[in-house]
Amino acid sequence: VRYFNGRPIESETEDFERSPSAGDYSEGSPMPFLLHIYYDFDKSYIRDSELEELGKLCRMLQQNPNLILEISSHTDARGSKSYNRRLSQDRADAVVNWLQDNCGIAMDRLIPRGYGESQPVNSCLNNVGCSEEMHQLNRRTEFRVIGCVGEQRIRYSKPKENPEVDPCTNCSF
């Protein structure tokens, strides 16, 4: 069974080779040809079964040499928050290393981020009884195109026009 956005899919009808370039999709829409990859419990190595998806990612990055990609890795809720943060970062780094070693993708195009257990796709939080299948959905790496080389797409929040002001009656200045 394969998964997309945390849900099982019957088949993959659109493959990268048959898809338009990654730039043809609207912002915020999923890339229909690329699926998350998943990990064994407490491991950061890349499963052989995930190499097909990484191959698609490799081809996408090679065919679109200006794309910058965030590699977002996650864990299930078992283990401490600090351990899971480190494990998820190790997973993201493993993907970066694979892309560099097997595809020659430059490090400045890859942003590995480990989110630990902070972004589950289901209700499997600490002390919640879940099946292994549900835990598995949280042990994943997601891919997100966040910009292009040479294009600055950084956005900042803007200040409020009339923010509430704390009079700070006990301040010494």
XYZ file of C-alpha atoms in Angstrom:
173
model
C 0.000 0.000 0.000
C 1.290 3.472 -0.888
C 0.295 6.676 0.851
C -0.242 10.275 -0.208
C -0.893 13.012 2.365
C -1.324 10.326 5.019
C -3.975 8.375 3.106
C -3.619 5.104 1.228
C -3.892 5.350 -2.557
C -4.966 2.598 -4.903
C -2.451 3.314 -7.652
C -0.186 6.005 -8.890
C -1.748 7.124 -12.164
C 0.568 10.015 -12.828
C 4.306 9.440 -12.833
C 6.924 12.184 -13.007
C 7.944 11.316 -16.578
C 4.362 11.867 -17.726
C 3.843 14.992 -15.625
C 4.367 18.624 -16.509
C 7.386 20.264 -14.903
C 7.202 20.979 -11.192
C 6.763 24.676 -11.919
C 3.432 24.039 -13.674
C 1.533 23.415 -10.436
C -0.145 26.146 -8.461
C 1.364 27.219 -5.153
C 0.285 25.051 -2.262
C -0.968 22.203 -4.446
C 0.589 18.738 -4.020
C 2.998 17.371 -6.600
C 0.911 14.421 -7.858
C 3.919 12.427 -9.040
C 5.911 12.497 -5.792
C 5.019 10.635 -2.602
C 6.381 10.857 0.934
C 8.968 8.307 2.006
C 8.685 6.285 5.215
C 11.055 4.789 7.798
C 11.361 1.838 10.101
C 10.794 2.472 13.797
C 13.757 4.205 15.461
C 15.795 4.209 12.206
C 17.017 6.908 9.840
C 18.334 4.787 6.968
C 16.481 4.847 3.663
C 14.542 1.692 2.918
C 15.121 -0.030 -0.416
C 11.369 0.269 -0.998
C 11.689 4.086 -0.949
C 14.370 4.334 -3.652
C 11.791 4.617 -6.444
C 10.354 7.785 -4.887
C 13.822 9.224 -4.335
C 14.605 8.460 -7.981
C 11.583 10.543 -9.017
C 12.733 13.352 -6.745
C 16.221 13.119 -8.250
C 14.860 13.411 -11.803
C 12.635 16.341 -10.817
C 15.573 18.226 -9.291
C 17.848 17.450 -12.252
C 15.210 18.573 -14.770
C 14.472 21.727 -12.739
C 17.972 22.896 -11.712
C 16.759 26.091 -10.023
C 14.336 24.515 -7.546
C 15.054 24.753 -3.829
C 13.554 21.925 -1.804
C 12.691 21.614 1.866
C 13.103 18.060 3.119
C 10.779 17.789 6.137
C 11.257 14.676 8.251
C 9.070 13.467 11.097
C 8.799 10.740 13.725
C 6.023 9.005 15.564
C 5.363 10.097 19.160
C 7.237 7.241 20.817
C 10.461 8.465 22.404
C 11.294 11.793 24.009
C 10.763 15.039 22.130
C 14.500 15.764 22.037
C 15.328 12.259 20.795
C 12.651 12.474 18.122
C 13.916 15.882 16.997
C 17.419 14.413 16.514
C 16.064 11.293 14.780
C 13.974 13.357 12.370
C 16.976 15.547 11.557
C 19.030 12.401 10.900
C 16.287 11.265 8.489
C 16.304 14.582 6.638
C 20.106 14.512 6.465
C 20.003 10.941 5.092
C 17.829 12.130 2.194
C 20.173 15.078 1.518
C 23.171 12.737 1.523
C 21.401 10.345 -0.852
C 20.511 13.172 -3.266
C 24.069 14.503 -3.190
C 25.732 11.091 -3.579
C 23.370 9.636 -6.193
C 22.183 12.688 -8.131
C 24.805 15.375 -7.635
C 22.285 17.877 -6.243
C 24.018 20.873 -4.645
C 23.585 21.359 -0.908
C 22.406 24.957 -1.377
C 19.256 23.612 -3.069
C 18.351 21.272 -0.195
C 17.069 22.401 3.192
C 16.823 19.482 5.642
C 14.502 20.039 8.598
C 13.692 17.628 11.387
C 10.344 18.311 13.048
C 10.340 15.367 15.433
C 6.861 14.392 16.563
C 5.434 17.939 16.337
C 3.465 17.490 13.079
C 1.587 14.193 13.162
C -0.783 13.313 10.318
C -3.180 11.571 12.692
C -4.120 11.468 16.384
C -1.195 9.232 17.464
C 0.214 11.470 20.184
C 1.946 10.526 23.437
C -0.013 8.024 25.520
C -2.577 7.408 22.764
C -3.053 3.796 21.752
C -2.424 3.448 18.010
C -1.815 0.672 15.559
C 1.598 0.235 13.952
C 0.047 1.344 10.656
C -0.985 4.648 12.223
C 2.453 5.171 13.786
C 4.031 4.388 10.408
C 2.201 7.278 8.746
C 3.972 9.693 11.090
C 7.468 8.268 10.377
C 7.882 10.095 7.100
C 9.749 12.635 5.012
C 7.786 15.145 2.968
C 9.136 17.305 0.152
C 8.185 20.913 -0.522
C 9.429 23.243 -3.226
C 10.072 26.517 -1.395
C 11.607 28.668 -4.104
C 14.115 28.941 -6.895
C 17.815 29.728 -6.988
C 18.234 33.426 -7.734
C 14.691 34.302 -6.692
C 14.127 35.689 -3.255
C 10.721 34.584 -2.047
C 11.112 35.384 1.600
C 7.960 36.839 3.074
C 7.666 38.576 6.413
C 4.682 39.399 8.533
C 3.882 43.073 8.716
C 3.340 45.105 11.874
C -0.105 45.893 13.209
C -1.210 49.457 12.661
C -2.341 49.942 16.270
C -0.869 47.249 18.515
C -2.001 46.995 22.112
C 0.512 48.741 24.357
C 1.410 47.425 27.788
C 1.999 50.471 30.062
C 4.657 48.556 32.041
C 4.008 50.325 35.330
C 6.840 48.455 37.111
C 9.534 49.176 34.534
C 12.622 51.035 35.789
C 12.999 53.192 32.717
